[in-house]
Each structure stands twice: as structure tokens, then as C-alpha cells.
Amino acid sequence: MSDANVRIPEEAKERLAAIAAAEGLSLRAYLARLAETMLTPVERAERAEKARAALKEWNGYAPTSAEQDDLDSELDRRLARAAGR
């Protein structure tokens, strides 16, 4: 295993270390687990395409790009409202 130096603000490091400690992990172990569970943009796109294909096969739902954009905007709006922004 190789080490890497990553420069981030001290506040971010302290926050990540606190989250890791709350989960009983070292910062190194927490970041390794985070890297294993996060999806790359390509992986997210692949999963989204599989989900669209499954929906189409299951119930014929196949939104257009414009409909997807509208749905994404609506979701963003609702998330912002829920977060109090």
C-alpha cells in the first residue's frame, strides 16, 4: 500500500477525522472506505443507464432528455427547500 499526501484545509481534515473517529476508524481507514464506496462519474452514468433500461422494461417508462432535465431540476428545488436554502 502506498501513502499519499493530500493538502486540504485544516477544518476539513478535522471534520473528516471526527467523522472517522465516531465510526471507530482511523482517518486513513475512513478515507480508504470512502474511496471504495464512492462512484466515479462513469460508474454513476452506467448505473443510471441500467436503471433507465430496467424502468423501461418493467413499465415502459422512458423519459426524454428534456423530461429528465425537468425532473432533475424539480429534485434540486425540493432538496434545496428541505435543506432550508
mmCIF file of C-alpha atoms in Angstrom:
data_model
loop_
_atom_site.group_PDB
_atom_site.id
_atom_site.type_symbol
_atom_site.label_atom_id
_atom_site.label_comp_id
_atom_site.label_asym_id
_atom_site.label_seq_id
_atom_site.Cartn_x
_atom_site.Cartn_y
_atom_site.Cartn_z
ATOM 1 C CA MET A 1 0.000 0.000 0.000
ATOM 2 C CA SER A 2 1.364 3.406 -0.898
ATOM 3 C CA ASP A 3 0.900 6.605 1.043
ATOM 4 C CA ALA A 4 -0.311 9.846 -0.487
ATOM 5 C CA ASN A 5 -0.143 13.376 0.788
ATOM 6 C CA VAL A 6 -3.297 15.371 0.239
ATOM 7 C CA ARG A 7 -3.476 19.064 1.036
ATOM 8 C CA ILE A 8 -6.866 20.127 2.362
ATOM 9 C CA PRO A 9 -7.943 22.867 4.748
ATOM 10 C CA GLU A 10 -7.290 22.033 8.402
ATOM 11 C CA GLU A 11 -11.020 22.371 9.152
ATOM 12 C CA ALA A 12 -11.839 19.723 6.552
ATOM 13 C CA LYS A 13 -9.196 17.370 7.955
ATOM 14 C CA GLU A 14 -10.510 17.825 11.492
ATOM 15 C CA ARG A 15 -14.085 17.209 10.348
ATOM 16 C CA LEU A 16 -13.120 14.031 8.479
ATOM 17 C CA ALA A 17 -11.089 12.824 11.459
ATOM 18 C CA ALA A 18 -14.064 13.413 13.777
ATOM 19 C CA ILE A 19 -16.400 11.508 11.442
ATOM 20 C CA ALA A 20 -13.886 8.662 11.219
ATOM 21 C CA ALA A 21 -13.441 8.524 14.995
ATOM 22 C CA ALA A 22 -17.207 8.449 15.526
ATOM 23 C CA GLU A 23 -17.278 5.348 13.334
ATOM 24 C CA GLY A 24 -14.357 3.769 15.174
ATOM 25 C CA LEU A 25 -11.972 4.239 12.266
ATOM 26 C CA SER A 26 -8.698 5.988 11.700
ATOM 27 C CA LEU A 27 -8.733 8.797 9.170
ATOM 28 C CA ARG A 28 -6.733 6.577 6.798
ATOM 29 C CA ALA A 29 -9.215 3.693 7.118
ATOM 30 C CA TYR A 30 -12.175 6.049 6.730
ATOM 31 C CA LEU A 31 -10.778 7.603 3.546
ATOM 32 C CA ALA A 32 -9.966 4.162 2.124
ATOM 33 C CA ARG A 33 -13.540 3.008 2.805
ATOM 34 C CA LEU A 34 -14.913 6.212 1.313
ATOM 35 C CA ALA A 35 -12.866 5.698 -1.853
ATOM 36 C CA GLU A 36 -14.137 2.119 -2.166
ATOM 37 C CA THR A 37 -17.786 3.138 -1.855
ATOM 38 C CA MET A 38 -17.877 6.297 -3.983
ATOM 39 C CA LEU A 39 -18.786 6.023 -7.650
ATOM 40 C CA THR A 40 -16.898 7.702 -10.449
ATOM 41 C CA PRO A 41 -18.898 9.819 -12.910
ATOM 42 C CA VAL A 42 -18.639 6.974 -15.448
ATOM 43 C CA GLU A 43 -19.910 4.428 -12.890
ATOM 44 C CA ARG A 44 -22.820 6.719 -11.952
ATOM 45 C CA ALA A 45 -23.748 7.148 -15.621
ATOM 46 C CA GLU A 46 -23.613 3.374 -16.159
ATOM 47 C CA ARG A 47 -25.881 2.757 -13.160
ATOM 48 C CA ALA A 48 -28.292 5.438 -14.303
ATOM 49 C CA GLU A 49 -28.492 3.863 -17.751
ATOM 50 C CA LYS A 50 -29.159 0.438 -16.215
ATOM 51 C CA ALA A 51 -31.904 1.947 -14.057
ATOM 52 C CA ARG A 52 -33.499 3.618 -17.090
ATOM 53 C CA ALA A 53 -33.386 0.331 -19.000
ATOM 54 C CA ALA A 54 -34.927 -1.554 -16.063
ATOM 55 C CA LEU A 55 -37.739 1.003 -15.744
ATOM 56 C CA LYS A 56 -38.440 0.857 -19.456
ATOM 57 C CA GLU A 57 -38.558 -2.945 -19.404
ATOM 58 C CA TRP A 58 -40.633 -3.061 -16.218
ATOM 59 C CA ASN A 59 -43.305 -0.483 -17.014
ATOM 60 C CA GLY A 60 -42.439 1.184 -20.313
ATOM 61 C CA TYR A 61 -41.280 4.409 -18.649
ATOM 62 C CA ALA A 62 -38.714 6.086 -20.890
ATOM 63 C CA PRO A 63 -38.407 9.824 -20.210
ATOM 64 C CA THR A 64 -36.929 12.104 -22.838
ATOM 65 C CA SER A 65 -33.808 14.136 -22.089
ATOM 66 C CA ALA A 66 -35.990 17.207 -21.551
ATOM 67 C CA GLU A 67 -38.199 15.308 -19.095
ATOM 68 C CA GLN A 68 -35.124 14.067 -17.248
ATOM 69 C CA ASP A 69 -33.801 17.641 -17.029
ATOM 70 C CA ASP A 70 -37.157 18.844 -15.671
ATOM 71 C CA LEU A 71 -37.207 16.048 -13.094
ATOM 72 C CA ASP A 72 -33.617 16.807 -12.062
ATOM 73 C CA SER A 73 -34.494 20.497 -11.639
ATOM 74 C CA GLU A 74 -37.529 19.623 -9.546
ATOM 75 C CA LEU A 75 -35.479 17.317 -7.341
ATOM 76 C CA ASP A 76 -32.809 20.007 -6.892
ATOM 77 C CA ARG A 77 -35.521 22.531 -5.971
ATOM 78 C CA ARG A 78 -37.063 20.195 -3.397
ATOM 79 C CA LEU A 79 -33.695 19.281 -1.875
ATOM 80 C CA ALA A 80 -32.776 22.955 -1.570
ATOM 81 C CA ARG A 81 -36.112 23.698 0.102
ATOM 82 C CA ALA A 82 -35.673 20.763 2.503
ATOM 83 C CA ALA A 83 -32.169 21.965 3.354
ATOM 84 C CA GLY A 84 -33.559 25.438 4.076
ATOM 85 C CA ARG A 85 -31.720 27.216 1.268
#
